[in-house]
XYZ file of N, CA and C in Angstrom:
771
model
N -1.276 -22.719 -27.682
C -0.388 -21.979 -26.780
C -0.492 -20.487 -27.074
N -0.261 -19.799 -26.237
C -0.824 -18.142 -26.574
C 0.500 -17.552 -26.448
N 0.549 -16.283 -26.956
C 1.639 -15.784 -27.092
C 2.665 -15.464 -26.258
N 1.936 -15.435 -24.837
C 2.720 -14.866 -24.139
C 3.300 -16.550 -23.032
N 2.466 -17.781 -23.518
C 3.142 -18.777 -22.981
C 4.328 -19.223 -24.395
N 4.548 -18.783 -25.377
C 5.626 -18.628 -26.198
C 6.384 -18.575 -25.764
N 6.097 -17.012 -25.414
C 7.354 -15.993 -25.210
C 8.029 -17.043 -23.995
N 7.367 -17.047 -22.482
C 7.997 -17.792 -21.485
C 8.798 -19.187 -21.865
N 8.234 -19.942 -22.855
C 9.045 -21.268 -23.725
C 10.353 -20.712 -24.278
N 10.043 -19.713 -25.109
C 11.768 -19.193 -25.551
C 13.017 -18.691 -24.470
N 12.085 -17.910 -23.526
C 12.698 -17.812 -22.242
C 13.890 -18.428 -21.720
N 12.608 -19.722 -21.195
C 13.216 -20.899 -20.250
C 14.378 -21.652 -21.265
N 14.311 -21.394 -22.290
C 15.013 -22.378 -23.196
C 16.579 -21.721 -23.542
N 16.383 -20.116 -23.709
C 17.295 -19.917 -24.283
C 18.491 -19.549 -23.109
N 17.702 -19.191 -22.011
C 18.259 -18.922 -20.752
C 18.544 -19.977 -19.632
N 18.635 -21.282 -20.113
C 18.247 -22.480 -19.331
C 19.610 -22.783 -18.719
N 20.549 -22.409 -18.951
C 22.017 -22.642 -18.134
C 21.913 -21.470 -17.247
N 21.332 -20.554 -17.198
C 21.390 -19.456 -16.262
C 20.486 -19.712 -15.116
N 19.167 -20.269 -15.478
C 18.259 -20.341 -14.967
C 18.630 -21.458 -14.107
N 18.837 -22.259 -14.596
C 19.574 -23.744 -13.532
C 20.360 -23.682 -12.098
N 21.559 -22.507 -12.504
C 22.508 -21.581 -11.676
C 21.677 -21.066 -10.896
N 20.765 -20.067 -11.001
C 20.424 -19.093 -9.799
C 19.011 -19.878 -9.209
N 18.913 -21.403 -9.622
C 17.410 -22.103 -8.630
C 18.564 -22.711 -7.618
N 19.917 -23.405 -8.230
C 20.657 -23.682 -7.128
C 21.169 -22.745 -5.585
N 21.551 -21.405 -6.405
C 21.658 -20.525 -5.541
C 20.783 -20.494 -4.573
N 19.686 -19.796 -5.025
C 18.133 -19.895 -4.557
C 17.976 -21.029 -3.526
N 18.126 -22.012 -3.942
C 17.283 -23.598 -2.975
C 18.726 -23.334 -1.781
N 19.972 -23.086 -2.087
C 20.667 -22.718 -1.129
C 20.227 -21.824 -0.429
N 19.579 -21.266 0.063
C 19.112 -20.083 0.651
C 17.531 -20.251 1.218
N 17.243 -21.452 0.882
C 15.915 -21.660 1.064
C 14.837 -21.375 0.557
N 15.084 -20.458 -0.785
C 14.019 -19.990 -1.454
C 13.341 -20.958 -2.194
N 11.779 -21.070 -2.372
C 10.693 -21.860 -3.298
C 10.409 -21.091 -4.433
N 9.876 -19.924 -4.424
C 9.481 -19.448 -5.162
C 10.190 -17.373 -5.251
N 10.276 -16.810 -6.074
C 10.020 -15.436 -5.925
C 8.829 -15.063 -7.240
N 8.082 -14.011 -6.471
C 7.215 -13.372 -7.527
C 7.953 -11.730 -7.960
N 6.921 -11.818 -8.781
C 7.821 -10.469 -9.096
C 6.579 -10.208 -10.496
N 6.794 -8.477 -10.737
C 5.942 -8.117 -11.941
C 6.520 -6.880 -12.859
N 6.199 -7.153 -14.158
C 6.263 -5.880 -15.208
C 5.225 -5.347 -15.712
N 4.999 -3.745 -15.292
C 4.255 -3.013 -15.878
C 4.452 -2.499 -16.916
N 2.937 -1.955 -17.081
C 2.973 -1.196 -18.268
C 2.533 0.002 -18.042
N 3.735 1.207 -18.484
C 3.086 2.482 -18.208
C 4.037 3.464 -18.965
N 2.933 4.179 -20.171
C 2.628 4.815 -21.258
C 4.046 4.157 -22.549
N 3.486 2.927 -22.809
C 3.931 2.301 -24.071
C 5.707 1.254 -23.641
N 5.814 1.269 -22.282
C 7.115 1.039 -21.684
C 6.712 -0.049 -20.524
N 7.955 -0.752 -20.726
C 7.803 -2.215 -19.803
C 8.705 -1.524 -18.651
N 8.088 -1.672 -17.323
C 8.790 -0.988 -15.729
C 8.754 -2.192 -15.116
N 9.577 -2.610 -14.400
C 9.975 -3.599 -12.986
C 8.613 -3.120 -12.601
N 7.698 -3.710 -11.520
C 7.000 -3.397 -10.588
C 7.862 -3.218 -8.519
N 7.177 -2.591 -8.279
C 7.993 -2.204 -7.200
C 7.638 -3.263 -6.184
N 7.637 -4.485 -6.522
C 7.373 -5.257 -5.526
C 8.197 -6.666 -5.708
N 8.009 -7.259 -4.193
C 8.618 -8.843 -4.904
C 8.248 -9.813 -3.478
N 7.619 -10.761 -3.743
C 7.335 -11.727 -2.896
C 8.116 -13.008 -2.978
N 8.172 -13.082 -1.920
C 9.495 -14.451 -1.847
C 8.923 -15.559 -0.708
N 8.836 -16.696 -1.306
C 8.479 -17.976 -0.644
C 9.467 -18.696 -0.268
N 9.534 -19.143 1.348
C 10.843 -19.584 1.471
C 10.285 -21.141 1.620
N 10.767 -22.301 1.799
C 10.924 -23.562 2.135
C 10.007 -24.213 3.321
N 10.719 -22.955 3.936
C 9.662 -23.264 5.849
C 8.643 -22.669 5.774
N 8.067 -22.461 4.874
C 6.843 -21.244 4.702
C 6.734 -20.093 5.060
N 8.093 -19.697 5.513
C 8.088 -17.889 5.340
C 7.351 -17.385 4.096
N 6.877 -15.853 4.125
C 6.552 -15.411 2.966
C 7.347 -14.077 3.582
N 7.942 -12.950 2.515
C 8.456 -11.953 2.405
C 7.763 -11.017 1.298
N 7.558 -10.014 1.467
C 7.164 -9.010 0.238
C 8.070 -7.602 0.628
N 8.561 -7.638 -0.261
C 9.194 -6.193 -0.125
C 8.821 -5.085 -1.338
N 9.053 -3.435 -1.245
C 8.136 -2.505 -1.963
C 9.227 -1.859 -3.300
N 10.085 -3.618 -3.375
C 11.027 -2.825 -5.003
C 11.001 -3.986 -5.593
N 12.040 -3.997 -6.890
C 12.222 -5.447 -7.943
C 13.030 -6.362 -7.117
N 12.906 -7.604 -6.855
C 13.634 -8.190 -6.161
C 15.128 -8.663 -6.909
N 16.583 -8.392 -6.229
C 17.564 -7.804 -6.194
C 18.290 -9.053 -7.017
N 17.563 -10.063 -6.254
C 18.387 -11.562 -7.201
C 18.074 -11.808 -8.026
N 16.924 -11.376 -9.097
C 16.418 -11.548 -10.255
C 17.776 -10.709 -11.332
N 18.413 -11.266 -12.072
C 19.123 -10.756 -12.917
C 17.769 -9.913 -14.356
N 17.762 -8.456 -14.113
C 16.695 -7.705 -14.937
C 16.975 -8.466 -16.679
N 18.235 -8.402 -16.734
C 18.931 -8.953 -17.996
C 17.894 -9.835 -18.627
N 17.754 -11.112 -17.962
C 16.888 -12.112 -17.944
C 15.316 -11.766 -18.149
N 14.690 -11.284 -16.416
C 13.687 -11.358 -15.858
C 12.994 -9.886 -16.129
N 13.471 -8.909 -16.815
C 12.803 -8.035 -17.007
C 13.278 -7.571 -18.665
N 14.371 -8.194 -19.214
C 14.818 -7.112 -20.794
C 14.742 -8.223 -21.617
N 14.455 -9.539 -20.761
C 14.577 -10.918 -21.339
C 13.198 -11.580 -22.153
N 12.217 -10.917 -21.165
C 10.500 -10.891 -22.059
C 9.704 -10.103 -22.669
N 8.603 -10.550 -23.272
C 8.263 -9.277 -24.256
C 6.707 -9.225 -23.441
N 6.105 -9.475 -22.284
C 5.353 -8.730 -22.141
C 4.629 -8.648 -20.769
N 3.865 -7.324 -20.372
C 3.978 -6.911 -19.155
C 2.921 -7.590 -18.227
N 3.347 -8.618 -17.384
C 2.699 -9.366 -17.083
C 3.162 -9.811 -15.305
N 2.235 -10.432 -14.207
C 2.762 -10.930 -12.710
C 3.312 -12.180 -12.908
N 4.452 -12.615 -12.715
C 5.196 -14.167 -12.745
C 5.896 -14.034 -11.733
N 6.701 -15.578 -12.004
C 6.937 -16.230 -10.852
C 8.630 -17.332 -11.068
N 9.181 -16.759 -10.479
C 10.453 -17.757 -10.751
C 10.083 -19.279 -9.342
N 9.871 -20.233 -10.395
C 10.065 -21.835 -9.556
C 11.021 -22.245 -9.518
N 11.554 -22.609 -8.070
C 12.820 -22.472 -7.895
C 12.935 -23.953 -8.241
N 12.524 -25.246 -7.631
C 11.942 -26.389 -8.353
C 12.504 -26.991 -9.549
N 11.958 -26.238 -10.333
C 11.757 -26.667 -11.826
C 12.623 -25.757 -12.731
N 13.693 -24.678 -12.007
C 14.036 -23.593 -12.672
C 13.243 -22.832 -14.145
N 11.962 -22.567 -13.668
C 11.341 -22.073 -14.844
C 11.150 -20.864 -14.389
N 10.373 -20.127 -14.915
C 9.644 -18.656 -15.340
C 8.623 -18.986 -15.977
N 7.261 -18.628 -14.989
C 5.915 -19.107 -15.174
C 5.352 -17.285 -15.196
N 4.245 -17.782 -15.790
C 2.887 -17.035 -15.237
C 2.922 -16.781 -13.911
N 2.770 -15.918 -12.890
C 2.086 -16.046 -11.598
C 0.751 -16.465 -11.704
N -0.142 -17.553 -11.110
C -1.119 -17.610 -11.210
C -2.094 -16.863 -10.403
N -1.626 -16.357 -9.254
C -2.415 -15.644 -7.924
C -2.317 -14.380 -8.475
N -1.596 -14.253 -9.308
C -1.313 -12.849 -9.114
C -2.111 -12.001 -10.344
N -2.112 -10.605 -10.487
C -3.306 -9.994 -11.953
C -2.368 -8.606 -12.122
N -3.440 -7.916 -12.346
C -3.338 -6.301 -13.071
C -4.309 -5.788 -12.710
N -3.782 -4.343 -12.878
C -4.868 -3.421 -12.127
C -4.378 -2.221 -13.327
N -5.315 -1.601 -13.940
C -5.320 -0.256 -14.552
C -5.470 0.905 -13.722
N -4.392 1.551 -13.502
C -3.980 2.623 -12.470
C -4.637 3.761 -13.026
N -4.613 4.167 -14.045
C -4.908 4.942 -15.052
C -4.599 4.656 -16.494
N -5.148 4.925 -17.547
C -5.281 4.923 -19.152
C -3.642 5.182 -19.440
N -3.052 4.262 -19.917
C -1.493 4.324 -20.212
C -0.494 3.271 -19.306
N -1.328 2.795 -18.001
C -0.529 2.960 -16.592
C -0.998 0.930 -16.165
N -0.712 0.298 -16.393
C -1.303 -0.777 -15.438
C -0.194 -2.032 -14.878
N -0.337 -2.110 -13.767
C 0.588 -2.109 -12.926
C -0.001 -3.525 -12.223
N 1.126 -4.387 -12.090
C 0.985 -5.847 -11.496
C 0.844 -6.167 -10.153
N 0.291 -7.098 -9.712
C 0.201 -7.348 -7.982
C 0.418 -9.049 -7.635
N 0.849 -9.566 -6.711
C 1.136 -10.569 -6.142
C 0.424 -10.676 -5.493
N -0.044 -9.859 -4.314
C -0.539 -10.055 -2.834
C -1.698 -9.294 -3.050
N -3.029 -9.667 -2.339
C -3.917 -9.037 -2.066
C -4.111 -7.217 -1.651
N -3.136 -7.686 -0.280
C -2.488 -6.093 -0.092
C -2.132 -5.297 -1.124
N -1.429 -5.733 -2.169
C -0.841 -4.938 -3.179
C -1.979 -4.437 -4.583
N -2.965 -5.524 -4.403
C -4.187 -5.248 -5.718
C -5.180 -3.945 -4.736
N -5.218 -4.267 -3.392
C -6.148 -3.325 -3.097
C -5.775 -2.108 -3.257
N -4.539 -2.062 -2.702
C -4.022 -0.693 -2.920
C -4.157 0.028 -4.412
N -3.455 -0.378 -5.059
C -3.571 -0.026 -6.349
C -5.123 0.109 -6.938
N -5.837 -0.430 -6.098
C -7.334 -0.301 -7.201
C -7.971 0.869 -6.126
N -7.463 0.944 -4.886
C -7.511 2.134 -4.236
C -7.079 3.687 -4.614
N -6.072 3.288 -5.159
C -5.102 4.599 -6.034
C -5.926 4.998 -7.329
N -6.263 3.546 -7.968
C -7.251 4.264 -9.342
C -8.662 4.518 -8.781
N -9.597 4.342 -7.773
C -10.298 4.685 -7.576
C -10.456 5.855 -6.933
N -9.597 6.015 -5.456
C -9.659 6.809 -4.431
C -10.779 6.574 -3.724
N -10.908 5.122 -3.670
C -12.169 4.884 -2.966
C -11.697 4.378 -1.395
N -12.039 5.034 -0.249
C -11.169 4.682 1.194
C -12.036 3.786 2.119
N -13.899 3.833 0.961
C -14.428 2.769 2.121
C -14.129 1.083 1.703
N -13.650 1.125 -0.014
C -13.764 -0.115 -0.315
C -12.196 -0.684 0.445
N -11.493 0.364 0.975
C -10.062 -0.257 1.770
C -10.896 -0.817 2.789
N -11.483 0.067 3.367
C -11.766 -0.433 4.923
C -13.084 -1.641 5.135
N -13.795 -2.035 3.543
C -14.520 -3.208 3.592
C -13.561 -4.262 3.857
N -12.200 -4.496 3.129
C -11.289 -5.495 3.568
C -10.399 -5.560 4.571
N -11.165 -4.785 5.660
C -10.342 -4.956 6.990
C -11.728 -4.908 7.897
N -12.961 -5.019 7.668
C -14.368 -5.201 8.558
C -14.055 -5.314 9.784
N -13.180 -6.708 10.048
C -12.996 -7.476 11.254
C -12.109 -6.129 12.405
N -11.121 -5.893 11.606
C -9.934 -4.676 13.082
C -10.764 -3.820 13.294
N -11.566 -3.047 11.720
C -12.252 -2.019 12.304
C -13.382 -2.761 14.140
N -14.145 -3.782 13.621
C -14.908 -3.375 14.360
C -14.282 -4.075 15.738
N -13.167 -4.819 16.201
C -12.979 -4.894 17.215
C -12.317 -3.737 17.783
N -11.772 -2.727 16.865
C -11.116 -1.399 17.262
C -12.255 -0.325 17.344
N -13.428 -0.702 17.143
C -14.099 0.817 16.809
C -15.196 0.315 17.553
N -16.011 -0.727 17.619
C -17.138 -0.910 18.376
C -17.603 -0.751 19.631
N -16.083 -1.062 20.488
C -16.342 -0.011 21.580
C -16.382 1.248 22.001
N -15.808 1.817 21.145
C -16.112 3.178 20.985
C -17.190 3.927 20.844
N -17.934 2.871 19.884
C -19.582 3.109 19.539
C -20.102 2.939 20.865
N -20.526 1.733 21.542
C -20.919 1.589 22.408
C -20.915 2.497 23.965
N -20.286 3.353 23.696
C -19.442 4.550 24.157
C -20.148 5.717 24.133
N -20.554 5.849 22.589
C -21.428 6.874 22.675
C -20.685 7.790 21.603
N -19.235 7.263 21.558
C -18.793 7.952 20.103
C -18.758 7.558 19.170
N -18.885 8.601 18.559
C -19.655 8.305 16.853
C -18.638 8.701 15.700
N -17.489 9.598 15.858
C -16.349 9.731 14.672
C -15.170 9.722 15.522
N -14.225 9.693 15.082
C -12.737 9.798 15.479
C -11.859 10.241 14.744
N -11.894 11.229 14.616
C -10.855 12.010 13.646
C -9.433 11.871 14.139
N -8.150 11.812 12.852
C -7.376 11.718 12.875
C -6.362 12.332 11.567
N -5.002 12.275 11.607
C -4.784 13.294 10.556
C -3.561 12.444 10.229
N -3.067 12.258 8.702
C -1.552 11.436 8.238
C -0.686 12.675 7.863
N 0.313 12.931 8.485
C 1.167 13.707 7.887
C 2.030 13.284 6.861
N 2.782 14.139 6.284
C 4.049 13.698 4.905
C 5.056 14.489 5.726
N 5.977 13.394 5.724
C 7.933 13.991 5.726
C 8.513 12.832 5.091
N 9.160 13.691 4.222
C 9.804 13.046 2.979
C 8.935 11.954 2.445
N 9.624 10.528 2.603
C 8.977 9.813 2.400
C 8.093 8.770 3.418
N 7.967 9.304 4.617
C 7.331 9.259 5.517
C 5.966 9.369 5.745
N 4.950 8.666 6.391
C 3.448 9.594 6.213
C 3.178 9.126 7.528
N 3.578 9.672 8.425
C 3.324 9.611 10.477
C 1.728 9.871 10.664
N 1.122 9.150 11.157
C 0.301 9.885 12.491
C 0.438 11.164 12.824
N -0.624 11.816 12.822
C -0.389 13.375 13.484
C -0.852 12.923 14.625
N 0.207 14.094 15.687
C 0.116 13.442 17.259
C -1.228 14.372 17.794
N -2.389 14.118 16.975
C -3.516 14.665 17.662
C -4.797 13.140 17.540
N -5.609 13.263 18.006
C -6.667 12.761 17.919
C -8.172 13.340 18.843
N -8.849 13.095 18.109
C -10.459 14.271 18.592
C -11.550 13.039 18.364
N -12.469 13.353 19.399
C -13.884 12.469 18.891
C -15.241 13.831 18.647
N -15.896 13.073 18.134
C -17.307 13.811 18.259
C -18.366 12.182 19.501
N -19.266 12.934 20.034
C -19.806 12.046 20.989
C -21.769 12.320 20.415
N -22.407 11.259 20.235
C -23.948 11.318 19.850
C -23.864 12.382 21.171
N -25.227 13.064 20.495
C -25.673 14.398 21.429
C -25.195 14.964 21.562
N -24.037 14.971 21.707
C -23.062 16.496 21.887
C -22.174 17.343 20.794
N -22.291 18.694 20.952
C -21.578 19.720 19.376
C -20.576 19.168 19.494
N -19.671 19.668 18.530
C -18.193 20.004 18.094
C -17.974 18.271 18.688
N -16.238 18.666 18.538
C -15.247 16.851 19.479
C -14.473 17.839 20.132
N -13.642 17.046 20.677
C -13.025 17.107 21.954
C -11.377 16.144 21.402
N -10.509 16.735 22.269
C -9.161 15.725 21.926
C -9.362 14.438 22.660
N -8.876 13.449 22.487
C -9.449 12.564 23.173
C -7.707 11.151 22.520
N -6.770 11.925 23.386
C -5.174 11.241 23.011
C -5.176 9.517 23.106
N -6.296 9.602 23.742
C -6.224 8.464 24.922
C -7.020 7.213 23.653
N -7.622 7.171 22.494
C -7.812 6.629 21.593
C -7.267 6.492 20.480
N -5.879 7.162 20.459
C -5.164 6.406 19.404
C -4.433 5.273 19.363
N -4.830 4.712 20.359
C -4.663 2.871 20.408
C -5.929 2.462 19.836
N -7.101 2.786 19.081
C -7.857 2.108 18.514
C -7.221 2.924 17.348
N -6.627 3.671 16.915
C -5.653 3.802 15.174
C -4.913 2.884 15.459
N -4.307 2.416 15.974
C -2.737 1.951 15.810
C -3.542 0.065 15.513
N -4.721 -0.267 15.923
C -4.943 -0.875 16.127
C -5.392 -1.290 14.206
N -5.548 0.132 13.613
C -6.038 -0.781 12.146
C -4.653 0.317 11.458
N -3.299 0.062 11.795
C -2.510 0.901 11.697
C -2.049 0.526 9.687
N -2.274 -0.895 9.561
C -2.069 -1.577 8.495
C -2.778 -1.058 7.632
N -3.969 -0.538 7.840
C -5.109 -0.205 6.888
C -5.181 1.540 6.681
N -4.616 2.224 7.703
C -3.783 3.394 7.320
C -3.104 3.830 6.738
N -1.678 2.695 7.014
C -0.694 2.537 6.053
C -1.314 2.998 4.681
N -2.111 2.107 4.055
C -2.726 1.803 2.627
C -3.571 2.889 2.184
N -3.421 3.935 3.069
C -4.735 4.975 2.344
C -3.826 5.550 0.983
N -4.472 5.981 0.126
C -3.999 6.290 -1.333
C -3.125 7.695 -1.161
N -3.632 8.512 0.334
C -3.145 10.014 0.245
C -2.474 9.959 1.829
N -2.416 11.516 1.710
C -2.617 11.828 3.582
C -3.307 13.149 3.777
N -3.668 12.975 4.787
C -4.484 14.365 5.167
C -5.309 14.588 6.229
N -6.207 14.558 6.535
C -7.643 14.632 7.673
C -8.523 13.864 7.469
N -8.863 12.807 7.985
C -9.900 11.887 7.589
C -10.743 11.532 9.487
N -11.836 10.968 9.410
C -12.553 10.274 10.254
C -12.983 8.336 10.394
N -13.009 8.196 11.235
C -13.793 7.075 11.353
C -15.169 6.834 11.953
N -15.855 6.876 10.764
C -17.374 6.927 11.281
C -17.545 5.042 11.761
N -17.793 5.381 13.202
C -18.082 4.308 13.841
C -19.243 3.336 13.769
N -20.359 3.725 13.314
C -21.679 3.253 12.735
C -21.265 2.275 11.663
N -20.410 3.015 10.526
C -20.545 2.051 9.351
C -19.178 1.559 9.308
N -18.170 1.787 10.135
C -16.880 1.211 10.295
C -16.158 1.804 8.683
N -15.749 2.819 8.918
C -15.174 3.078 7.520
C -14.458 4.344 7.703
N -13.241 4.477 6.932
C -12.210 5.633 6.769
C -12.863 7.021 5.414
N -13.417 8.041 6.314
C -14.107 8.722 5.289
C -13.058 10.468 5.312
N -13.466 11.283 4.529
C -12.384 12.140 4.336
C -12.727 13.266 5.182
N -11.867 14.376 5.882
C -12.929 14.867 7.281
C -13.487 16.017 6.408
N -14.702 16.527 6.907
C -15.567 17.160 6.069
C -14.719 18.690 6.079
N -15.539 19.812 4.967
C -14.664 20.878 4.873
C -15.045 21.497 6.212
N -13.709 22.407 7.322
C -13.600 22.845 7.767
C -13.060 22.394 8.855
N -13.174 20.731 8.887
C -13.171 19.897 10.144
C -11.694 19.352 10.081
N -10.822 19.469 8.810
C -9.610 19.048 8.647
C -9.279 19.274 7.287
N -7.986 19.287 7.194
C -6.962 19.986 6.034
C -5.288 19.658 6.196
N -4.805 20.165 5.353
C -3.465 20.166 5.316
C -2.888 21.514 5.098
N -1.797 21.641 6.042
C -0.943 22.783 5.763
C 0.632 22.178 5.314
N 0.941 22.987 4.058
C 2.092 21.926 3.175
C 2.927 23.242 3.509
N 3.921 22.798 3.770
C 5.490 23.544 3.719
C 6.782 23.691 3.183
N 6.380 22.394 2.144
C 7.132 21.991 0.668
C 6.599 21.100 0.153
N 7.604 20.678 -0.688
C 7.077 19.704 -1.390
C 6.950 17.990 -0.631
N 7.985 18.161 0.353
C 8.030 17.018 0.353
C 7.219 17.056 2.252
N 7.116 18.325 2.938
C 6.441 18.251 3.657
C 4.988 18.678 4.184
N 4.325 18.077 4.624
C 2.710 18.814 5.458
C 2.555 18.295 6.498
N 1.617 19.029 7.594
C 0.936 18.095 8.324
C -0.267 18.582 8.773
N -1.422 17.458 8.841
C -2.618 17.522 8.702
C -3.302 18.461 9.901
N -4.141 18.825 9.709
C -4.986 19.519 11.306
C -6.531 19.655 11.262
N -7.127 20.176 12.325
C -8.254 19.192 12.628
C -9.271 20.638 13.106
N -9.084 21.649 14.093
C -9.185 22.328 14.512
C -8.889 23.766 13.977
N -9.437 24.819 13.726
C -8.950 25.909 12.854
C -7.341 26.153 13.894
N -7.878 26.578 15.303
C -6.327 26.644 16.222
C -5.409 25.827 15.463
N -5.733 25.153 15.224
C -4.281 24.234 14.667
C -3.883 24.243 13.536
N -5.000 24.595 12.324
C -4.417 25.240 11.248
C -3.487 26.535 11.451
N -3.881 27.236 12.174
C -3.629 28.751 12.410
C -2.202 28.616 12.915
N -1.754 27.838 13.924
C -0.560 27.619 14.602
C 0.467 26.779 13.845
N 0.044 25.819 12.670
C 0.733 25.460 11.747
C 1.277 26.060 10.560
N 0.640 27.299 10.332
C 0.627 27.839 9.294
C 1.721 29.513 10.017
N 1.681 29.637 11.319
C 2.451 30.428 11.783
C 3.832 29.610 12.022
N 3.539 28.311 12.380
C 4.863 27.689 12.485
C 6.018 27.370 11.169
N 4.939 27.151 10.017
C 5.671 27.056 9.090
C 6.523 28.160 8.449
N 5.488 29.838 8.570
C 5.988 31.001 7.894
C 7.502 30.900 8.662
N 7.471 31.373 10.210
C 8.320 31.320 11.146
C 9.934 30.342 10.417
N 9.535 29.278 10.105
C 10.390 28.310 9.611
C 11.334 27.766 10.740
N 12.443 27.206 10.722
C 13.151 26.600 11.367
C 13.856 27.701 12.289
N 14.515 27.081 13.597
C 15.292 28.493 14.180
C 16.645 27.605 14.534
């Protein structure tokens, strides 16, 4: 037995009148399973900001904090190490997650995942790599982008803004077309964004990026072709066109009226 299936034995054992209580709760409510994870980041055990919940009827739920019915007491100050598990509602135990892993965010930093969605991201964040996002979405890209190709356009630039904790669509969109200079606005294709809107969501940043239609992939827009103009900390928004740097950057001095 390894140490850390120990640790879960002392767990279940010493906490086993508690644990009994909240699977009843739980199965009242329809819950099977919740996942849930503790990181590790620089020498300190953190909740992970996530929690997946299996219901009975086969709902699945994931939400982007510690899930709320887990008493931390228990499920996070209760074990000794930073690992993805799983409360069985069943068996009232505290397992291993088996689906679930780790990802090293950075040297100090490694941080748990449940869901696929949640490992890519994170290995997106330690990499900053935006084509290996868009290898695991192949399929939207190319029913969203192939006609476009076929079209005759070849990038589609687009821009993520920041407010607060927000990261919107900038309400522009531009193509470039084979054979022809510069792009053009072209509003009328941001129903092929919205269309891989999920895989946006997940980019590691925000700013000016393209979709090169050839190789189906989210690449960063080259220098001059897009940027960010920041207006605090907690706001920017992206632009594409020098005009639009220029008019953002007058809008911001200007400030509010």
């Amino acid at each position: 037995m390894t140490p850390i299936q120990d640790d879960l034995r002392e767990v279940n054992i010493r906490f086993r009148s508690m644990l009994l209580e909240l699977s009843s709760v739980l199965y009242l409510q329809g819950i099977r399973r919740i996942h849930y994870g503790l990181d590790f980041i620089d020498d300190d055990s953190r909740p992970s900001d996530y929690a997946v919940t299996e219901y009975l009827d086969g709902r699945v739920e994931e939400q982007d904090r510690y899930p709320e019915l887990l008493s931390p007491d228990v499920f996070v100050w209760g074990v000794k190490y930073c690992q993805p598990y799983t409360f069985d509602v069943a068996s009232a135990l505290l397992q291993l997650d088996e689906a679930g892993g780790s990802v090293e965010v950075r040297p100090g930093m490694t941080c748990m995942y449940h869901s696929q969605k949640r490992r890519l991201r994170l290995e997106l964040e330690a990499e900053q790599d935006l084509s290996g996002l868009c290898f695991g979405y192949h399929d939207d890209f190319d029913e969203a982008f192939t006609p476009l190709r076929d079209q005759g356009i070849t990038a589609v630039y687009f821009g993520v803004n920041r407010d607060g904790d927000r990261y919107p669509l900038a309400d522009w969109v531009y193509v470039a077309r084979q054979g022809q200079p510069g792009t053009r606005p072209a509003p009328e294709h941001r129903a092929a964004l919205e269309q891989i809107r999920e895989v946006i969501e997940l980019l590691p940043r925000y700013g000016a990026f393209y979709v090169d239609t050839a190789q189906l992939v989210i690449l960063d827009a080259p220098p001059g072709q897009g940027g960010l103009v920041t207006s605090s900390d907690t706001q920017a928004s992206a632009w594409h066109t020098e005009q639009q740097r220029q008019a953002l950057e007058r809008q911001h001095t200007a400030g509010p009226r």
